CSV table of C-alpha atoms in Angstrom, one decimal:
chain,number,residue,atom,x,y,z
M,256,MET,CA,93.0,32.0,65.2
M,257,PRO,CA,93.7,33.6,68.6
M,258,GLU,CA,92.2,37.0,69.1
M,259,THR,CA,94.6,40.0,68.8
M,260,PRO,CA,94.9,41.5,72.3
M,261,GLU,CA,93.8,45.1,72.5
M,262,PRO,CA,96.6,47.6,73.0
M,263,PRO,CA,96.9,48.9,76.6
M,264,ALA,CA,95.0,52.1,77.3
M,265,ALA,CA,97.0,55.3,77.2
M,266,PRO,CA,97.8,56.7,80.7
M,267,ALA,CA,95.3,59.2,82.0
M,268,LEU,CA,95.2,61.7,84.8
M,269,ARG,CA,94.9,60.2,88.3
M,270,GLY,CA,91.2,60.1,89.0
M,271,ALA,CA,89.7,60.6,92.5
M,272,ALA,CA,93.0,61.9,93.8
M,273,LEU,CA,91.9,65.3,95.1
M,274,GLY,CA,89.5,66.1,97.9
M,275,THR,CA,88.0,69.5,98.7
M,276,ALA,CA,90.9,70.5,100.9
M,277,ASP,CA,93.4,69.5,98.2
M,278,ILE,CA,91.8,71.6,95.5
M,279,SER,CA,91.4,74.5,97.9
M,280,PHE,CA,95.2,74.3,98.6
M,281,PHE,CA,95.8,74.7,94.9
M,282,VAL,CA,93.6,77.7,94.3
M,283,VAL,CA,94.4,79.6,97.5
M,284,SER,CA,98.1,79.0,97.0
M,285,ALA,CA,97.8,80.5,93.5
M,286,ALA,CA,96.6,83.7,95.1
M,287,ALA,CA,99.8,83.8,97.3
M,288,PRO,CA,98.1,85.3,100.4
M,289,LEU,CA,101.4,86.3,102.2
M,290,THR,CA,102.9,87.9,99.1
M,291,VAL,CA,99.7,89.8,98.5
M,292,MET,CA,99.4,91.0,102.0
M,293,ALA,CA,103.0,92.0,102.7
M,294,GLY,CA,103.7,93.2,99.1
M,295,VAL,CA,100.5,94.8,97.9
M,296,ALA,CA,98.2,95.5,100.9
M,297,PRO,CA,100.4,98.4,102.1
M,298,VAL,CA,99.8,100.1,98.8
M,299,ALA,CA,96.0,99.5,99.2
M,300,ILE,CA,96.2,101.2,102.6
M,301,LEU,CA,98.2,104.0,101.2
M,302,LEU,CA,95.5,104.6,98.5
M,303,GLY,CA,92.3,103.8,100.4
M,304,GLY,CA,93.2,104.6,104.0
M,305,ILE,CA,91.7,102.7,106.9
M,306,GLY,CA,88.8,101.6,104.7
M,307,ALA,CA,91.1,99.3,102.7
M,308,PRO,CA,89.8,96.0,104.4
M,309,ALA,CA,86.3,96.6,103.1
M,310,GLY,CA,87.6,96.6,99.5
M,311,TYR,CA,88.7,93.0,100.0
M,312,LEU,CA,85.3,92.0,101.4
M,313,LEU,CA,83.5,93.7,98.5
M,314,ALA,CA,85.7,91.9,96.0
M,315,GLY,CA,85.1,88.6,97.8
M,316,LEU,CA,81.3,89.1,97.7
M,317,THR,CA,81.4,89.9,94.0
M,318,LEU,CA,83.3,86.7,93.3
M,319,ALA,CA,81.1,84.7,95.5
M,320,VAL,CA,78.1,85.8,93.4
M,321,PHE,CA,80.1,84.8,90.3
M,322,ALA,CA,80.8,81.4,91.8
M,323,VAL,CA,77.1,80.6,92.0
M,324,GLY,CA,76.6,80.4,88.3
M,325,PHE,CA,80.1,79.2,87.7
M,326,THR,CA,79.8,76.1,90.0
M,327,THR,CA,76.3,75.4,88.7
M,328,MET,CA,77.8,75.2,85.2
M,329,SER,CA,80.4,72.8,86.5
M,330,ARG,CA,77.7,70.2,87.3
M,331,HIS,CA,76.4,70.3,83.7
M,332,VAL,CA,79.6,70.8,81.6
M,333,THR,CA,82.2,68.2,82.4
M,334,SER,CA,84.8,69.0,79.8
M,335,GLY,CA,88.3,69.5,81.2
M,336,GLY,CA,88.5,72.9,79.5
M,337,ALA,CA,86.8,74.8,82.4
M,338,PHE,CA,86.6,78.5,81.4
M,339,TYR,CA,86.8,78.0,77.7
M,340,ALA,CA,84.4,75.0,77.7
M,341,TYR,CA,81.8,77.0,79.7
M,342,ILE,CA,82.1,80.0,77.3
M,343,ALA,CA,82.0,77.7,74.2
M,344,ARG,CA,78.8,76.0,75.4
M,345,GLY,CA,77.1,79.3,76.2
M,346,LEU,CA,78.4,81.8,73.6
M,347,GLY,CA,79.5,79.5,70.8
M,348,LYS,CA,82.6,77.6,69.7
M,349,ARG,CA,84.2,80.6,68.0
M,350,VAL,CA,84.1,82.6,71.2
M,351,GLY,CA,85.2,79.6,73.2
M,352,ILE,CA,88.3,79.1,71.1
M,353,GLY,CA,89.1,82.8,71.5
M,354,ALA,CA,88.7,82.2,75.2
M,355,ALA,CA,90.9,79.2,75.1
M,356,LEU,CA,93.8,81.1,73.6
M,357,LEU,CA,93.2,84.0,76.1
M,358,ALA,CA,93.3,81.5,79.0
M,359,LEU,CA,96.6,80.0,77.8
M,360,VAL,CA,98.2,83.5,77.6
M,361,GLY,CA,96.5,84.7,80.8
M,362,TYR,CA,97.6,81.8,83.0
M,363,ASN,CA,101.1,81.8,81.5
M,364,GLY,CA,101.3,85.6,82.1
M,365,MET,CA,100.2,85.1,85.7
M,366,GLU,CA,102.9,82.5,86.2
M,367,ILE,CA,105.9,83.5,84.2
M,368,GLY,CA,106.1,87.1,85.4
M,369,VAL,CA,106.2,85.8,89.0
M,370,TYR,CA,109.6,84.2,88.3
M,371,GLY,CA,110.9,87.8,88.4
M,372,LEU,CA,109.2,88.2,91.8
M,373,LEU,CA,110.9,85.0,93.0
M,374,GLY,CA,114.3,86.3,92.1
M,375,THR,CA,113.8,89.7,93.9
M,376,THR,CA,112.1,88.3,97.0
M,377,THR,CA,114.8,85.7,97.4
M,378,ALA,CA,117.5,88.3,97.0
M,379,ASP,CA,115.8,90.6,99.5
M,380,THR,CA,115.4,87.7,102.0
M,381,VAL,CA,119.1,86.7,101.7
M,382,HIS,CA,120.1,90.3,102.1
M,383,ALA,CA,117.8,90.8,105.1
M,384,LEU,CA,118.9,87.6,106.9
M,385,ALA,CA,122.6,87.3,105.9
M,386,GLY,CA,123.6,90.6,104.5
M,387,ALA,CA,124.7,89.0,101.2
M,388,ASP,CA,123.7,90.0,97.7
M,389,VAL,CA,122.6,87.3,95.2
M,390,PRO,CA,121.7,87.8,91.5
M,391,TRP,CA,118.1,87.3,90.7
M,392,LEU,CA,118.5,85.3,87.4
M,393,PRO,CA,120.0,82.1,88.8
M,394,VAL,CA,117.3,82.1,91.5
M,395,SER,CA,114.5,82.4,88.9
M,396,LEU,CA,116.0,79.7,86.7
M,397,ALA,CA,116.4,77.4,89.7
M,398,GLY,CA,112.7,78.1,90.5
M,399,LEU,CA,111.7,77.1,87.0
M,400,LEU,CA,113.4,73.7,87.6
M,401,LEU,CA,111.8,73.3,91.0
M,402,VAL,CA,108.3,74.1,89.8
M,403,TRP,CA,108.8,71.8,86.8
M,404,TYR,CA,109.6,68.9,89.1
M,405,GLY,CA,106.6,69.7,91.3
M,406,GLY,CA,104.3,69.6,88.3
M,407,PHE,CA,106.0,66.4,86.9
M,408,ARG,CA,105.2,64.5,90.1
M,409,SER,CA,101.8,63.2,90.8
M,410,ILE,CA,98.9,65.7,91.6
M,411,ASP,CA,98.6,64.4,95.2
M,412,PHE,CA,102.3,65.1,95.7
M,413,GLY,CA,101.7,68.7,94.6
M,414,ALA,CA,98.6,69.0,96.9
M,415,LYS,CA,100.5,67.8,99.9
M,416,LEU,CA,103.4,70.2,99.2
M,417,LEU,CA,101.1,73.1,98.7
M,418,GLY,CA,99.3,72.3,101.9
M,419,VAL,CA,102.5,72.6,103.9
M,420,LEU,CA,103.5,75.8,102.2
M,421,LEU,CA,100.1,77.3,102.6
M,422,VAL,CA,99.9,76.5,106.3
M,423,ALA,CA,103.3,78.2,106.7
M,424,GLU,CA,102.4,81.5,104.9
M,425,THR,CA,99.0,81.8,106.4
M,426,GLY,CA,100.3,80.8,109.8
M,427,ILE,CA,102.8,83.6,110.0
M,428,LEU,CA,100.0,86.1,109.2
M,429,VAL,CA,97.8,84.6,111.9
M,430,LEU,CA,100.7,84.9,114.3
M,431,LEU,CA,101.0,88.6,113.4
M,432,ALA,CA,97.2,89.1,113.9
M,433,ALA,CA,97.2,87.3,117.2
M,434,GLY,CA,100.1,89.4,118.5
M,435,VAL,CA,98.2,92.6,117.6
M,436,LEU,CA,94.9,91.4,119.1
M,437,LEU,CA,96.5,90.2,122.3
M,438,LYS,CA,98.2,93.6,122.8
M,439,GLY,CA,95.2,95.6,121.8
M,440,GLY,CA,96.9,97.3,118.9
M,441,ALA,CA,98.5,100.8,119.1
M,442,HIS,CA,95.5,102.6,120.6
M,443,GLY,CA,92.9,99.8,121.2
M,444,LEU,CA,90.9,97.9,118.7
M,445,SER,CA,88.4,99.7,116.4
M,446,LEU,CA,86.0,98.7,113.7
M,447,GLY,CA,86.3,102.1,112.1
M,448,SER,CA,87.7,100.6,108.9
M,449,PHE,CA,84.2,99.3,108.1
M,450,ALA,CA,82.3,102.5,108.7
M,451,PRO,CA,80.7,104.2,105.6
M,452,GLY,CA,82.8,107.3,106.1
M,453,ALA,CA,86.0,105.2,105.8
M,454,VAL,CA,84.8,103.1,102.9
M,455,LEU,CA,83.2,105.7,100.7
M,456,VAL,CA,86.3,107.7,99.8
M,457,PRO,CA,87.9,108.3,96.4
M,458,GLY,CA,90.7,105.8,97.0
M,459,THR,CA,88.3,102.9,97.4
M,460,ALA,CA,88.1,102.4,93.7
M,461,ALA,CA,91.9,101.8,93.5
M,462,VAL,CA,91.6,99.5,96.5
M,463,LEU,CA,89.0,97.5,94.7
M,464,ALA,CA,91.3,97.1,91.7
M,465,PHE,CA,94.0,95.7,93.9
M,466,ALA,CA,91.5,93.5,95.8
M,467,PHE,CA,90.2,91.9,92.6
M,468,ALA,CA,93.7,91.2,91.5
M,469,ALA,CA,94.4,89.5,94.8
M,470,PHE,CA,91.8,86.8,94.1
M,471,THR,CA,93.3,85.8,90.7
M,472,GLY,CA,93.4,82.0,90.3
M,473,PHE,CA,90.5,81.1,92.6
M,474,GLU,CA,88.5,80.0,89.6
M,475,SER,CA,90.9,77.2,88.7
M,476,THR,CA,89.0,74.8,91.0
M,477,VAL,CA,87.1,73.4,87.9
M,478,ILE,CA,90.4,72.6,86.1
M,479,TYR,CA,90.9,69.8,88.5
M,480,ARG,CA,87.5,68.2,87.9
M,481,ARG,CA,88.9,65.1,86.3
M,482,GLU,CA,91.2,64.4,89.3
M,483,ALA,CA,88.7,65.3,92.0
M,484,ARG,CA,86.8,62.8,94.2
M,485,ASP,CA,83.1,63.3,93.6
M,486,PRO,CA,83.6,66.4,91.4
M,487,TYR,CA,79.8,67.3,91.6
M,488,ARG,CA,80.3,68.2,95.2
M,489,THR,CA,84.1,68.7,95.6
M,490,VAL,CA,84.5,71.4,93.0
M,491,PRO,CA,81.7,73.8,94.2
M,492,ARG,CA,82.8,73.3,97.8
M,493,ALA,CA,86.4,74.1,97.0
M,494,THR,CA,85.4,77.2,95.0
M,495,TYR,CA,83.2,78.6,97.8
M,496,ILE,CA,85.9,77.8,100.4
M,497,ALA,CA,88.6,79.5,98.4
M,498,VAL,CA,86.5,82.7,97.9
M,499,ALA,CA,85.3,82.9,101.5
M,500,PHE,CA,88.7,82.2,102.9
M,501,LEU,CA,90.5,84.7,100.8
M,502,GLY,CA,87.9,87.5,101.2
M,503,LEU,CA,87.6,87.1,105.0
M,504,PHE,CA,91.3,86.5,105.6
M,505,TYR,CA,92.5,89.4,103.5
M,506,ALA,CA,90.1,91.8,105.2
M,507,PHE,CA,91.0,90.5,108.6
M,508,VAL,CA,94.8,90.7,108.1
M,509,VAL,CA,94.7,94.2,106.6
M,510,TRP,CA,92.4,95.3,109.5
M,511,THR,CA,94.8,94.0,112.1
M,512,VAL,CA,97.8,95.8,110.5
M,513,ILE,CA,95.8,99.0,110.7
M,514,GLN,CA,95.2,98.3,114.4
M,515,ALA,CA,98.9,97.7,114.8
M,516,TYR,CA,99.8,101.2,113.8
M,517,GLY,CA,96.6,103.1,114.6
M,518,ALA,CA,94.1,104.7,112.3
M,519,GLU,CA,95.8,108.0,112.4
M,520,GLU,CA,99.4,106.7,111.8
M,521,VAL,CA,99.0,103.8,109.4
M,522,VAL,CA,98.8,105.8,106.2
M,523,GLY,CA,102.0,107.7,107.1
M,524,ALA,CA,103.8,104.4,107.9
M,525,ALA,CA,102.7,102.9,104.6
M,526,THR,CA,103.9,106.1,102.8
M,527,GLU,CA,107.3,106.0,104.5
M,528,ASP,CA,108.0,102.3,104.1
M,529,PRO,CA,105.4,100.3,102.2
M,530,GLY,CA,107.7,97.3,101.8
M,531,GLY,CA,108.5,97.1,105.5
M,532,LEU,CA,105.0,97.7,106.9
M,533,PHE,CA,104.2,94.1,107.8
M,534,PHE,CA,107.8,93.3,108.9
M,535,THR,CA,107.9,96.2,111.3
M,536,ALA,CA,104.5,95.3,112.7
M,537,ILE,CA,105.4,91.6,113.3
M,538,THR,CA,108.7,92.7,114.8
M,539,THR,CA,106.9,95.0,117.3
M,540,TYR,CA,104.1,92.7,118.3
M,541,VAL,CA,105.8,89.2,118.0
M,542,GLY,CA,109.5,89.6,117.7
M,543,PRO,CA,112.4,89.8,115.3
M,544,TRP,CA,112.5,86.0,114.9
M,545,ALA,CA,109.0,86.2,113.4
M,546,ALA,CA,110.0,88.8,110.9
M,547,ASP,CA,112.8,86.5,109.8
M,548,LEU,CA,110.3,83.7,109.3
M,549,MET,CA,108.1,86.0,107.3
M,550,HIS,CA,111.0,86.8,105.0
M,551,LEU,CA,111.5,83.1,104.4
M,552,PHE,CA,107.8,82.3,104.0
M,553,ILE,CA,107.3,85.0,101.4
M,554,VAL,CA,109.8,83.1,99.2
M,555,THR,CA,107.9,79.8,99.8
M,556,SER,CA,104.6,81.7,99.1
M,557,VAL,CA,105.9,82.7,95.7
M,558,ILE,CA,107.0,79.1,95.0
M,559,ALA,CA,103.6,77.8,96.0
M,560,SER,CA,101.9,80.3,93.7
M,561,LEU,CA,104.1,79.3,90.8
M,562,LEU,CA,103.5,75.6,91.3
M,563,ALA,CA,99.7,76.1,91.5
M,564,PHE,CA,99.6,78.1,88.3
M,565,HIS,CA,102.0,75.6,86.6
M,566,ASN,CA,99.6,72.8,87.4
M,567,ALA,CA,96.6,74.7,86.1
M,568,ILE,CA,98.4,75.7,82.9
M,569,ASN,CA,99.4,72.0,82.3
M,570,ARG,CA,95.8,70.9,82.5
M,571,TYR,CA,94.6,73.6,80.1
M,572,VAL,CA,97.3,72.5,77.6
M,573,LEU,CA,96.4,68.9,78.1
M,574,SER,CA,92.8,69.6,77.4
M,575,LEU,CA,93.5,71.6,74.3
M,576,ALA,CA,95.8,68.9,73.0
M,577,GLU,CA,93.1,66.3,73.6
M,578,GLU,CA,90.7,68.6,71.7
M,579,GLY,CA,93.1,68.6,68.7
M,580,VAL,CA,93.7,72.4,68.9
M,581,LEU,CA,97.3,71.9,70.2
M,582,PRO,CA,99.8,69.2,69.1
M,583,ALA,CA,98.7,65.8,70.3
M,584,ALA,CA,102.1,65.1,72.0
M,585,LEU,CA,101.2,67.8,74.6
M,586,GLY,CA,98.3,65.6,75.7
M,587,ARG,CA,100.5,62.7,76.9
M,588,VAL,CA,100.3,61.7,80.5
M,589,HIS,CA,103.2,60.2,82.4
M,590,PRO,CA,102.6,56.4,83.0
M,591,ARG,CA,103.8,56.5,86.6
M,592,HIS,CA,103.0,60.0,88.0
M,593,ARG,CA,99.9,60.4,85.8
M,594,SER,CA,100.8,64.0,85.2
M,595,PRO,CA,100.7,66.0,81.9
M,596,TYR,CA,104.5,65.9,81.8
M,597,LEU,CA,105.1,67.1,78.2
M,598,ALA,CA,102.7,70.0,78.7
M,599,GLY,CA,104.7,70.8,81.9
M,600,ALA,CA,108.1,70.6,80.0
M,601,ALA,CA,106.7,72.9,77.3
M,602,GLN,CA,105.5,75.4,79.8
M,603,THR,CA,108.8,75.4,81.6
M,604,LEU,CA,110.7,75.9,78.4
M,605,LEU,CA,108.4,78.9,77.5
M,606,GLY,CA,109.0,80.3,81.0
M,607,ALA,CA,112.8,80.0,80.6
M,608,VAL,CA,112.7,81.7,77.2
M,609,VAL,CA,110.8,84.7,78.6
M,610,VAL,CA,112.9,85.0,81.7
M,611,LEU,CA,116.1,84.8,79.8
M,612,GLY,CA,114.8,87.3,77.2
M,613,PHE,CA,114.0,89.9,79.9
M,614,ALA,CA,117.4,89.2,81.5
M,615,LEU,CA,119.3,89.7,78.3
M,616,ALA,CA,117.4,92.9,77.6
M,617,GLY,CA,118.6,94.2,81.0
M,618,ALA,CA,115.0,94.5,82.3
M,619,ASP,CA,114.2,94.9,85.9
M,620,PRO,CA,112.9,91.6,87.3
M,621,TYR,CA,110.2,93.3,89.4
M,622,GLN,CA,109.1,96.4,87.5
M,623,GLN,CA,109.2,94.8,84.1
M,624,LEU,CA,109.3,91.0,84.1
M,625,LEU,CA,106.8,90.7,86.9
M,626,LEU,CA,104.5,93.7,86.3
M,627,TRP,CA,104.6,93.9,82.5
M,628,VAL,CA,104.0,90.1,82.1
M,629,ASN,CA,101.6,89.7,85.0
M,630,THR,CA,99.3,92.6,84.3
M,631,PRO,CA,97.9,91.5,80.9
M,632,GLY,CA,97.5,88.0,82.4
M,633,MET,CA,95.4,89.3,85.2
M,634,ILE,CA,93.3,91.4,82.9
M,635,GLY,CA,92.8,88.4,80.6
M,636,LEU,CA,91.6,86.2,83.4
M,637,MET,CA,89.2,88.9,84.6
M,638,ALA,CA,87.8,89.1,81.0
M,639,LEU,CA,87.4,85.4,81.0
M,640,MET,CA,85.4,85.5,84.2
M,641,LEU,CA,83.1,88.1,82.6
M,642,LEU,CA,82.6,86.0,79.5
M,643,ALA,CA,81.9,82.9,81.7
M,644,ALA,CA,79.3,84.9,83.7
M,645,LEU,CA,77.6,85.9,80.5
M,646,ALA,CA,77.7,82.3,79.1
M,647,VAL,CA,75.8,80.9,82.1
M,648,PRO,CA,72.3,82.3,81.5
M,649,VAL,CA,72.6,81.8,77.7
M,650,TYR,CA,73.5,78.1,78.2
M,651,PHE,CA,70.7,77.4,80.6
M,652,ARG,CA,68.2,79.2,78.4
M,653,ARG,CA,69.0,76.7,75.7
M,654,THR,CA,69.2,73.6,77.9
M,655,ALA,CA,66.5,71.7,79.8
M,656,HIS,CA,67.3,71.7,83.5
M,657,THR,CA,65.9,71.9,87.0
M,658,GLU,CA,68.1,74.6,88.4
M,659,GLY,CA,66.6,77.7,90.0
M,660,ARG,CA,66.6,81.2,88.4
M,661,TRP,CA,69.0,82.5,91.1
M,662,ARG,CA,71.7,80.1,89.9
M,663,THR,CA,71.1,80.4,86.2
M,664,VAL,CA,70.0,84.0,85.7
M,665,VAL,CA,70.0,86.4,88.7
M,666,ALA,CA,73.4,85.5,90.1
M,667,PRO,CA,75.4,85.3,86.8
M,668,VAL,CA,73.9,88.4,85.4
M,669,THR,CA,74.6,90.3,88.6
M,670,ALA,CA,78.1,88.9,88.6
M,671,ALA,CA,78.6,90.0,85.0
M,672,VAL,CA,77.6,93.6,85.8
M,673,LEU,CA,79.9,93.6,88.9
M,674,LEU,CA,82.8,92.0,87.0
M,675,ALA,CA,82.4,94.5,84.1
M,676,VAL,CA,82.8,97.3,86.7
M,677,ALA,CA,85.8,95.6,88.3
M,678,LEU,CA,87.5,95.2,84.9
M,679,CYS,CA,86.9,98.8,84.1
M,680,LEU,CA,88.4,99.8,87.5
M,681,VAL,CA,91.5,97.7,86.8
M,682,ILE,CA,92.0,99.0,83.3
M,683,SER,CA,91.5,102.6,84.3
M,684,ARG,CA,94.1,102.3,87.0
M,685,VAL,CA,96.5,100.0,85.2
M,686,GLY,CA,99.3,102.4,85.9
M,687,LEU,CA,99.1,101.4,89.6
M,688,PHE,CA,99.9,97.8,88.6
M,689,THR,CA,102.6,98.5,86.0
M,690,MET,CA,104.4,101.7,87.1
M,691,ALA,CA,104.9,102.2,83.4
M,692,SER,CA,104.4,104.8,80.7
M,693,THR,CA,101.0,105.4,79.0
M,694,THR,CA,102.4,103.8,75.8
M,695,VAL,CA,103.5,100.6,77.7
M,696,ASN,CA,100.1,100.5,79.5
M,697,THR,CA,98.2,100.8,76.2
M,698,VAL,CA,100.2,98.0,74.7
M,699,LEU,CA,99.7,95.7,77.7
M,700,VAL,CA,95.9,96.3,77.9
M,701,ALA,CA,95.6,95.9,74.1
M,702,LEU,CA,97.2,92.5,74.2
M,703,VAL,CA,94.1,91.0,75.8
M,704,PRO,CA,91.6,91.8,73.0
M,705,ALA,CA,94.3,91.1,70.4
M,706,VAL,CA,94.9,87.6,71.8
M,707,PHE,CA,91.1,86.9,72.0
M,708,LEU,CA,90.6,88.1,68.4
M,709,ALA,CA,93.5,85.9,67.3
M,710,GLY,CA,91.7,83.0,68.9
M,711,THR,CA,88.5,83.7,67.1
M,712,ALA,CA,90.5,83.8,63.8
M,713,LEU,CA,92.0,80.4,64.7
M,714,ALA,CA,88.5,79.2,65.2
M,715,GLY,CA,87.5,80.2,61.7
M,716,ARG,CA,90.6,78.4,60.4
M,717,LEU,CA,89.7,75.3,62.3
M,718,ARG,CA,86.1,75.4,61.1
M,719,THR,CA,87.2,75.5,57.5
M,720,ARG,CA,90.2,73.2,57.5
M,721,ARG,CA,89.6,70.9,60.4
M,722,PRO,CA,85.8,70.7,60.8
M,723,ASP,CA,86.0,67.5,62.9
M,724,VAL,CA,88.2,69.3,65.5
M,725,TYR,CA,85.9,72.3,65.5
M,726,ALA,CA,82.7,70.2,65.8
M,727,ARG,CA,83.9,68.3,68.9
M,728,PHE,CA,85.5,71.3,70.6
M,729,ALA,CA,84.5,71.7,74.3
M,730,GLU,CA,82.1,68.7,74.2
M,731,ASP,CA,81.8,66.5,77.3
M,732,PRO,CA,83.8,63.2,77.4
M,733,VAL,CA,81.6,60.2,76.7
M,734,GLN,CA,82.3,58.6,80.0
M,735,ASP,CA,81.2,61.7,81.9
M,736,ALA,CA,78.1,62.1,79.9
M,737,VAL,CA,76.9,58.6,81.0
M,738,GLN,CA,78.5,58.1,84.3
M,739,ASP,CA,77.1,60.3,87.1
M,740,PRO,CA,78.7,59.7,90.5
M,741,VAL,CA,75.6,61.0,92.3
M,742,GLN,CA,73.0,58.4,92.1
M,743,ASP,CA,70.3,60.0,94.1
M,744,PRO,CA,68.8,63.1,92.3
M,745,ALA,CA,67.7,64.5,95.6
M,746,GLU,CA,71.4,64.9,96.5
M,747,TYR,CA,72.0,67.6,93.9
M,748,PRO,CA,71.7,71.2,95.3
M,749,GLU,CA,68.2,72.5,94.6
M,750,GLY,CA,67.4,69.3,92.8
M,751,ALA,CA,69.8,70.0,89.9
M,752,GLN,CA,70.7,67.1,87.6
M,753,PRO,CA,73.1,66.6,84.8
M,754,CYS,CA,71.2,66.7,81.5
M,755,PRO,CA,71.9,66.1,77.8
M,756,GLN,CA,73.9,68.9,76.3
M,757,PRO,CA,73.0,70.4,73.0
M,758,THR,CA,75.8,71.3,70.6
M,759,PRO,CA,76.0,75.1,70.4
M,760,SER,CA,76.5,76.8,67.2
């Protein structure tokens, strides 16, 4: 009898599609540098004075220390679950499943709230350029469809699109900085922003809270591991590039804006018109046409951020569907585009429900849809970074390896302490992010531990009712466990090598 042919393999994500630059585009775009600078940095200057640039450097240094242990873990844990996989392998599956639910809610909060920002920035841009008024809701709904389509297409299509948008938004900021530097600022250039007397002021704590929030999304490099070329090198490189670029670029741009107004005048200008601080500066030093471009590029900056977070969420959902935690249908990959298209459709539907819900309630798209949905997402992702930092030394204490103590103990423990301080700073000043009442702030902050505890309860249910799903949660794929793209052990940083992974309790 003829042999029965094996059924064709199910479509999978497009392997070896992303290089270091591509992954960097995704994570830097998620941070939305132009939106952060023009929309948030004026408030940082208002609160911290001329020492505000140093806050972005300090936040960048903290996250660079975190990246040491984080990227070391990426060479040993190859599951597509990123944050939750690292936490599960270090702190146990129950904590890992709690982290998985928190990651889903956190990343969705970071994205869905931004549809409110898309509506308001587009309306502001149309009014500034054409004098017309447009409602925010149709813009936000159109943005949902646009972002869905970008996620539906192949990952390399998204990388190319984000590359163009990122060049546009960073380019306009570089143009502003060049204009200020060439003209010598308002009163000559000064490095007074980095003097101890300018940095060690009471407002610096608030600046640090804003600065840490400005980096949100950089950690998503590891989510693209399965689609990266040579992930053992590409993922760490992209992570360090993203942190270094954001930290240095943020500090540089804020410093140049301070030079544009002068150390004595910039706080007054930020107080009088925080929303127009950057636009006035670029009009003065470059020209009105550049201000018009900045208005347009803020809209594309928001779209780029939405697309970057959308792709990250889709891959988390895909991974959890493959784990058996979410419905299996969400783990389907499009046969042509090789994208997690059903996960993308579900995420878009969720976004539409939330956006329409806020609109029907008569909520403000900026002060409520953006800030109230975004803030618990931001706090949740910072909590995940803290848990991941704590997981690294525990994991390596249990696992045979050749990594140095700096990577496996000193850096992650230091990062955990610094991230705990940063998280406390953000929570203690949450009103700066939400502009809401104490009651609302309490609810928004409490959502984070509530979601995490719900995840741990789900873990208990899985362990009892679906022990097979619980047992294989966050385990490495078989092919990754036996196929190592780096053949020469000497090519691993500090001699590190992937090694057999024990199953944590």
